[in-house]
Amino acid sequence: MIFNIQRFSLHDGDGVRTVVFFKGCPLRCAWCANPESQAFAPELLYDPEKCLGCRACVRAAPNGELYWRDGLCLRRDSGIAAGRFAAVCPAEALSLAGEEKEADEILAVVERDRVFYRGKGGITLSGGEPFAQPGLAARLAERAKGRGLTVAAETSLAVPWDCLAPSLPFLDQIFADVKHLDADKYRRGTGGDLALPLGNLARLAADGIPITVRVPVIPGFNSKPGELEAMADFAASLGNVTALNLLPYHDYGRGKYRLLGREYPYAGVKSIPPESLAAAADRLRRPGLEVGVGG
Amino acid sequence: MSSAETMSDPCRLPPAPGGEMTDRVRRLRDGILAEKPGICLDRVRIYTRVHQEREDQPIIVRRALALKETLARMRIRLDDGELLAGCHASRPRAAPIFPEYSVSWILEELDDFERRPGDAFHLSGEDKSTLREILPWWKGKTLFDKGLALMTEELRDIYAAGLIHPDGILTCGDGHIAIYHEKLLEMGIGGYLREVDERLAGLDSRLAGDVGKRLFYQAVKTSLEGMALYIGRFADLAGKQAEAVASPGRKRELVRLAEACRRLTSEPAGSFFEALQMACFSQLILQIESNGHSLSLGRLDQYLFPYYRRDFLAGRLDGAEAVELLQCLWLKLMSVNKIRGWKHTRFSAGSPLYQNVTIGGQTPEGDDAVNALSYLILRSVGGARLPQPNLSVRYHKGLPEAFLLECLEVIGLGFGMPAFNNDEIVVPEFIRLGVEPADARDYAAIGCIETAVPGRWGYRCTGMSFLNFMRVLLAALANGRDPVSGKTFREGEGDFTDFTSFGQVMRAWERQAHFYARALVATDTAIDLAIEENVPDPLCSAFTDSCLERGLTIKEGGSKYDFISGLQVGVANLGNSLAAIKKLVFEDKLLAADELLRHLDSNFAGPEGERVRLLLLNRAPKFGNDDDYVDELTARAYGLFIDEYERHVTTRHGRGPVGCRYYAGTSSVSANVPQGATVPATPDGRKAWQPLAEGSSPASGTDRQGMTAVFKSIAKLPTRRILGGVLLNQKLSPSVLRTESDRRKLAGLLRSFFDDLKGWHVQYNIVDRETLLAAKREPEKYRDLVVRVAGYSAFFSVLAPDTQDDIIARTEQKL
């Protein structure tokens, strides 16, 4: 299941790339900018500001999954056929996140930009967590590789090694999140087990695949100088990591929580302007480790 | 000379694109930017007097005498610090008046020139009175009057209804040409005079045909004499200033200038400085001779290079000096101004002159032509940050990566230049049309994005007759009735509500498109004949092969090649509308035909209207997203128009030039805004009176898949039949070009677009939305903000608010 295919990406690997966003993630980072990427099932996003009140969706919901009472009401827990309702909405007030797509279907879209890849560009698996759907990830990676495209992945690595392994032979490049090095804090911030990404990183180091480490810099979670220093030291210690990118926290995702009918857990936390991380980046430079700000 | 050799020249290039201007250039630039656009009456006074006194003379002789007298008597100046001489009018940024083209709009709008919402012009009460005295004499004698008289009543009605907009040519003449600069530099005025004398001596006055030739040669001679007088006046002026000035440095500059001007009154150019000065003079003088805009400088890096190289190797000139001189030329181009009628001003917002300079491309033999001067021109334009010249780079497969990257760096400065044209399609297509391969490889951009071979191609390689596609489509849906004027110019295929298949819609479109293609040609024919009869240009003709040889002006068939294009506006809206009709009315049956028409009539009024509008907008595919459904429909519908349009010939057919045919074009400048302002609501979900899509670009805000998808969609248009230009304007946020790695990626994208997809053109606006919004709120603070309007750059602050809004609304491609 994927929730988006984004063409013309310049910052997710070498060359021009098409990014495939897998839906579903084992982590629940409170600052997540793509909340629609978390659940493994399709979801309906509803934007009341775009809604015309035409009720085309209500008419398409004989079982009352959607109904009108001083506005549109959604029963989000009913496993509703999100796609059907999004399709009838003229105003794009209802939109669908999450579609089952087979590897070849996805690759047909990726192929449309073949002329722009020029031997460098290709496909980037992203998410959500691409390796939480190990079968689809491996099929996409293998077939893309077979068609002469380069394959990159953006991952939290918060999956068992077995999920990662089938894709590995076909990956040219990995962008791996390192969010924290303290297991407790990691668990509190993401709900995940730090042992998974750390173990995977160690095995990937042995494997030698080129890795760019990405650190989302989140105020109140990992933004203290000491925390950042520790992560830079750790990244530098892995032989196959050549670059570290600081991704400044932003709240662009906030609107999507509203569309999903969810509270934004990081409400009130201010975005960090990329410029203000430049000084921090300078301090994190290590021999053999390039440090940059932004993706 | 191989490109390796040219590049190995030890040129001390100034360091960075957009590097600092010298104090001199900055001061001169500030001076010009501070000038309020005004009106200069010198030309209109002299032209009127000569025309009145010499009514006995044939028109071509009279015009040459008027030009000579103007060049001899117009007020000229040479400001402190100026390295190059030349004036277009008595003050910088003052527009001369060209009464022989049209006067009715001037008399009607005279009091409003200062009050225009955009492109205001200032003039004194006394000047207004003078114009009121002088201009009425011209009534009935102008190109505008004569052109209208040659049109049928039906064509005049179509023009009045706003379906076809030929005001550009009808009120100003052709323009859109570049002369044979190489020849002018090599022959000098003296060389041309000798040639004309020889040809005059060879005429036989007993032959009727030779009488016309004699008049032409006489007019050329008179014009060349005027040119020499004008240049000589600057020699005198500089000489006089040199005597009076105290500073030894300035004295040296003035002496150099005086000597150069003295020489140029008859001799060929002997140095880079003289060659540049001559290009400057001819550029200014030809814009006094005639009023058509888009007079372009052609391949400046090619014809100036031999002079640069010689001076450089002799130690007489270095790169930094060359850049300063080039920037002085750009300032001269900036000083030229043109006033158009308000109706037409909206088609050319920002009072642009579209004086194009082309660099890069290939040599006549097909090798890479980039040389040291190409870099210097690029850097000088980057450093000057002015909307003139309009800089175009000819892309080809062998274009050096370093040069391409530097182009992108200059683009990143954010004033819309340079734009790219693509040799990979222009050259082979020109050859296919019958242009000799060496000539085809010598083409240049003219005006915005259109192309022609400098010095060998007739006027107006872009047609300037705008056809409003969306008005035509609405007529096709209403049995031929134009919804705005209520008139039926061509009966249709019935009413949309009676159509039972989408095929009928296409047939209805085809029928109307063919009719208006013929009406376009008929309009051009009338105006072309009127131009030929009433406003011949002997000087520009003299500098265009093969006019002297044939003894004909360009309009009489003197040029070696002659192809023109019309301008079609609303290409993406056409495709999007057809796709919406096909999908929603005939396939998905979400809308009934009468329901759609009702909501178009009401401009989508009420909640139900809004629902229908959003359905049209969101539930049907849109051009620019690499969606074959709509892209192919767009190409097919446009192709149906072209089928008819390209069957016709121009008024020069059979009189000498190769070609004399029409092809399509979309270099519609800012016409999408005023053309949209005459179009009711359309089936693509566009509300009434809103702008149409610009050029061949996707409709505002409808391209949601990014630049690669836009490129793919554009490439599906029948580009080889749209040789008047496939204009693609892309707006990028500044972040896109910040790092070298970003620029390399963009360079790769461009190479794919040009090499593999055979794209025609692309230009970038690198300005973020916030900046534009701020500039709209506080124009004073952003006086030097230059944006790409469409095919050219203009100061954002002088644009009319609706054009500003349109630029802001164009999709900003985020990465």
PDB file of C-alpha atoms in Angstrom, chain B residues 519-651:
ATOM      1  CA  ALA B 519      -9.366  35.024 -41.220  1.00  0.00           C
ATOM      2  CA  LEU B 520      -5.944  35.378 -39.559  1.00  0.00           C
ATOM      3  CA  VAL B 521      -4.186  35.067 -42.885  1.00  0.00           C
ATOM      4  CA  ALA B 522      -6.607  37.491 -44.509  1.00  0.00           C
ATOM      5  CA  THR B 523      -5.981  40.006 -41.730  1.00  0.00           C
ATOM      6  CA  ASP B 524      -2.233  39.636 -42.174  1.00  0.00           C
ATOM      7  CA  THR B 525      -2.534  40.017 -45.927  1.00  0.00           C
ATOM      8  CA  ALA B 526      -4.435  43.289 -45.611  1.00  0.00           C
ATOM      9  CA  ILE B 527      -2.004  44.725 -43.102  1.00  0.00           C
ATOM     10  CA  ASP B 528       1.080  43.465 -44.939  1.00  0.00           C
ATOM     11  CA  LEU B 529      -0.046  45.191 -48.121  1.00  0.00           C
ATOM     12  CA  ALA B 530      -0.727  48.365 -46.189  1.00  0.00           C
ATOM     13  CA  ILE B 531       2.741  48.245 -44.616  1.00  0.00           C
ATOM     14  CA  GLU B 532       4.371  47.627 -47.978  1.00  0.00           C
ATOM     15  CA  GLU B 533       2.548  50.612 -49.504  1.00  0.00           C
ATOM     16  CA  ASN B 534       2.653  53.097 -46.650  1.00  0.00           C
ATOM     17  CA  VAL B 535       5.601  52.518 -44.335  1.00  0.00           C
ATOM     18  CA  PRO B 536       8.498  50.973 -46.291  1.00  0.00           C
ATOM     19  CA  ASP B 537      11.813  50.778 -44.406  1.00  0.00           C
ATOM     20  CA  PRO B 538      14.720  51.302 -46.800  1.00  0.00           C
ATOM     21  CA  LEU B 539      17.455  51.242 -44.151  1.00  0.00           C
ATOM     22  CA  CYS B 540      16.442  48.002 -42.478  1.00  0.00           C
ATOM     23  CA  SER B 541      15.973  46.497 -45.922  1.00  0.00           C
ATOM     24  CA  ALA B 542      19.481  47.553 -46.949  1.00  0.00           C
ATOM     25  CA  PHE B 543      20.894  45.557 -44.039  1.00  0.00           C
ATOM     26  CA  THR B 544      18.878  42.465 -44.956  1.00  0.00           C
ATOM     27  CA  ASP B 545      19.948  40.076 -47.733  1.00  0.00           C
ATOM     28  CA  SER B 546      18.950  40.014 -50.593  1.00  0.00           C
ATOM     29  CA  CYS B 547      17.117  43.349 -50.718  1.00  0.00           C
ATOM     30  CA  LEU B 548      19.900  45.380 -52.373  1.00  0.00           C
ATOM     31  CA  GLU B 549      20.546  42.644 -54.891  1.00  0.00           C
ATOM     32  CA  ARG B 550      16.871  42.458 -55.860  1.00  0.00           C
ATOM     33  CA  GLY B 551      16.215  46.158 -55.479  1.00  0.00           C
ATOM     34  CA  LEU B 552      13.244  45.393 -53.264  1.00  0.00           C
ATOM     35  CA  THR B 553      12.279  46.309 -49.715  1.00  0.00           C
ATOM     36  CA  ILE B 554      11.707  43.459 -47.314  1.00  0.00           C
ATOM     37  CA  LYS B 555       7.954  43.804 -47.682  1.00  0.00           C
ATOM     38  CA  GLU B 556       8.248  43.674 -51.451  1.00  0.00           C
ATOM     39  CA  GLY B 557       9.994  40.316 -51.192  1.00  0.00           C
ATOM     40  CA  GLY B 558      13.592  41.400 -50.765  1.00  0.00           C
ATOM     41  CA  SER B 559      14.620  39.007 -48.028  1.00  0.00           C
ATOM     42  CA  LYS B 560      16.265  35.654 -48.619  1.00  0.00           C
ATOM     43  CA  TYR B 561      13.843  33.827 -46.301  1.00  0.00           C
ATOM     44  CA  ASP B 562      10.354  34.691 -45.220  1.00  0.00           C
ATOM     45  CA  PHE B 563       8.322  32.643 -42.772  1.00  0.00           C
ATOM     46  CA  ILE B 564       5.906  34.071 -40.267  1.00  0.00           C
ATOM     47  CA  SER B 565       3.750  32.725 -37.510  1.00  0.00           C
ATOM     48  CA  GLY B 566       0.575  33.847 -35.908  1.00  0.00           C
ATOM     49  CA  LEU B 567       0.127  33.770 -32.185  1.00  0.00           C
ATOM     50  CA  GLN B 568      -2.418  31.456 -30.715  1.00  0.00           C
ATOM     51  CA  VAL B 569      -3.521  32.133 -27.181  1.00  0.00           C
ATOM     52  CA  GLY B 570      -5.123  29.672 -24.785  1.00  0.00           C
ATOM     53  CA  VAL B 571      -3.610  26.378 -25.930  1.00  0.00           C
ATOM     54  CA  ALA B 572      -3.797  24.677 -22.539  1.00  0.00           C
ATOM     55  CA  ASN B 573      -7.298  26.035 -21.890  1.00  0.00           C
ATOM     56  CA  LEU B 574      -8.405  24.569 -25.200  1.00  0.00           C
ATOM     57  CA  GLY B 575      -7.070  21.105 -24.386  1.00  0.00           C
ATOM     58  CA  ASN B 576      -8.363  21.210 -20.811  1.00  0.00           C
ATOM     59  CA  SER B 577     -11.815  22.298 -21.941  1.00  0.00           C
ATOM     60  CA  LEU B 578     -12.066  19.562 -24.541  1.00  0.00           C
ATOM     61  CA  ALA B 579     -10.862  16.971 -22.040  1.00  0.00           C
ATOM     62  CA  ALA B 580     -13.440  18.106 -19.487  1.00  0.00           C
ATOM     63  CA  ILE B 581     -16.225  17.908 -22.074  1.00  0.00           C
ATOM     64  CA  LYS B 582     -15.103  14.511 -23.304  1.00  0.00           C
ATOM     65  CA  LYS B 583     -14.704  12.984 -19.871  1.00  0.00           C
ATOM     66  CA  LEU B 584     -17.461  14.578 -17.820  1.00  0.00           C
ATOM     67  CA  VAL B 585     -20.174  15.037 -20.444  1.00  0.00           C
ATOM     68  CA  PHE B 586     -19.673  12.124 -22.836  1.00  0.00           C
ATOM     69  CA  GLU B 587     -17.844   9.436 -20.850  1.00  0.00           C
ATOM     70  CA  ASP B 588     -18.640   9.752 -17.149  1.00  0.00           C
ATOM     71  CA  LYS B 589     -21.916  11.558 -17.837  1.00  0.00           C
ATOM     72  CA  LEU B 590     -21.517  13.579 -14.657  1.00  0.00           C
ATOM     73  CA  LEU B 591     -22.701  16.690 -16.458  1.00  0.00           C
ATOM     74  CA  ALA B 592     -25.352  17.252 -19.106  1.00  0.00           C
ATOM     75  CA  ALA B 593     -24.476  19.549 -21.986  1.00  0.00           C
ATOM     76  CA  ASP B 594     -27.213  22.039 -21.171  1.00  0.00           C
ATOM     77  CA  GLU B 595     -26.203  21.998 -17.524  1.00  0.00           C
ATOM     78  CA  LEU B 596     -22.621  22.840 -18.477  1.00  0.00           C
ATOM     79  CA  LEU B 597     -23.691  25.660 -20.789  1.00  0.00           C
ATOM     80  CA  ARG B 598     -26.014  27.085 -18.170  1.00  0.00           C
ATOM     81  CA  HIS B 599     -23.228  27.271 -15.633  1.00  0.00           C
ATOM     82  CA  LEU B 600     -20.820  28.786 -18.133  1.00  0.00           C
ATOM     83  CA  ASP B 601     -23.465  31.424 -18.896  1.00  0.00           C
ATOM     84  CA  SER B 602     -23.893  32.278 -15.253  1.00  0.00           C
ATOM     85  CA  ASN B 603     -20.147  32.222 -14.642  1.00  0.00           C
ATOM     86  CA  PHE B 604     -20.640  29.332 -12.215  1.00  0.00           C
ATOM     87  CA  ALA B 605     -22.986  31.347 -10.006  1.00  0.00           C
ATOM     88  CA  GLY B 606     -24.320  29.916  -6.779  1.00  0.00           C
ATOM     89  CA  PRO B 607     -23.284  26.802  -4.864  1.00  0.00           C
ATOM     90  CA  GLU B 608     -24.337  24.510  -7.689  1.00  0.00           C
ATOM     91  CA  GLY B 609     -22.278  26.555 -10.136  1.00  0.00           C
ATOM     92  CA  GLU B 610     -19.275  26.262  -7.878  1.00  0.00           C
ATOM     93  CA  ARG B 611     -19.766  22.507  -7.640  1.00  0.00           C
ATOM     94  CA  VAL B 612     -19.797  22.245 -11.417  1.00  0.00           C
ATOM     95  CA  ARG B 613     -16.742  24.469 -11.695  1.00  0.00           C
ATOM     96  CA  LEU B 614     -14.807  22.304  -9.258  1.00  0.00           C
ATOM     97  CA  LEU B 615     -15.923  19.203 -11.062  1.00  0.00           C
ATOM     98  CA  LEU B 616     -14.537  20.634 -14.298  1.00  0.00           C
ATOM     99  CA  LEU B 617     -11.378  21.710 -12.586  1.00  0.00           C
ATOM    100  CA  ASN B 618     -10.685  18.663 -10.448  1.00  0.00           C
ATOM    101  CA  ARG B 619     -12.334  15.724 -12.114  1.00  0.00           C
ATOM    102  CA  ALA B 620     -10.942  16.049 -15.608  1.00  0.00           C
ATOM    103  CA  PRO B 621      -7.284  15.755 -16.574  1.00  0.00           C
ATOM    104  CA  LYS B 622      -5.282  18.892 -17.158  1.00  0.00           C
ATOM    105  CA  PHE B 623      -2.511  19.676 -19.611  1.00  0.00           C
ATOM    106  CA  GLY B 624       0.905  19.790 -17.970  1.00  0.00           C
ATOM    107  CA  ASN B 625       0.695  16.604 -15.911  1.00  0.00           C
ATOM    108  CA  ASP B 626       2.004  14.137 -18.480  1.00  0.00           C
ATOM    109  CA  ASP B 627      -1.485  12.706 -18.862  1.00  0.00           C
ATOM    110  CA  ASP B 628      -1.893  11.373 -22.391  1.00  0.00           C
ATOM    111  CA  TYR B 629      -5.655  11.771 -22.319  1.00  0.00           C
ATOM    112  CA  VAL B 630      -5.562  15.539 -22.252  1.00  0.00           C
ATOM    113  CA  ASP B 631      -2.111  16.066 -23.754  1.00  0.00           C
ATOM    114  CA  GLU B 632      -3.010  14.220 -26.923  1.00  0.00           C
ATOM    115  CA  LEU B 633      -6.339  15.992 -27.148  1.00  0.00           C
ATOM    116  CA  THR B 634      -4.551  19.329 -26.844  1.00  0.00           C
ATOM    117  CA  ALA B 635      -2.087  18.376 -29.568  1.00  0.00           C
ATOM    118  CA  ARG B 636      -4.882  17.109 -31.808  1.00  0.00           C
ATOM    119  CA  ALA B 637      -7.049  20.213 -31.428  1.00  0.00           C
ATOM    120  CA  TYR B 638      -4.099  22.524 -32.003  1.00  0.00           C
ATOM    121  CA  GLY B 639      -3.065  20.376 -34.961  1.00  0.00           C
ATOM    122  CA  LEU B 640      -6.491  20.823 -36.561  1.00  0.00           C
ATOM    123  CA  PHE B 641      -5.954  24.571 -36.536  1.00  0.00           C
ATOM    124  CA  ILE B 642      -2.439  24.234 -37.932  1.00  0.00           C
ATOM    125  CA  ASP B 643      -3.651  21.931 -40.748  1.00  0.00           C
ATOM    126  CA  GLU B 644      -5.449  24.866 -42.261  1.00  0.00           C
ATOM    127  CA  TYR B 645      -3.128  27.658 -41.179  1.00  0.00           C
ATOM    128  CA  GLU B 646       0.024  26.233 -42.745  1.00  0.00           C
ATOM    129  CA  ARG B 647      -1.621  25.880 -46.162  1.00  0.00           C
ATOM    130  CA  HIS B 648      -1.464  29.622 -46.792  1.00  0.00           C
ATOM    131  CA  VAL B 649       1.175  31.969 -48.147  1.00  0.00           C
ATOM    132  CA  THR B 650       2.254  35.522 -47.353  1.00  0.00           C
ATOM    133  CA  THR B 651       2.119  38.561 -49.637  1.00  0.00           C
TER     134      THR B 651
END
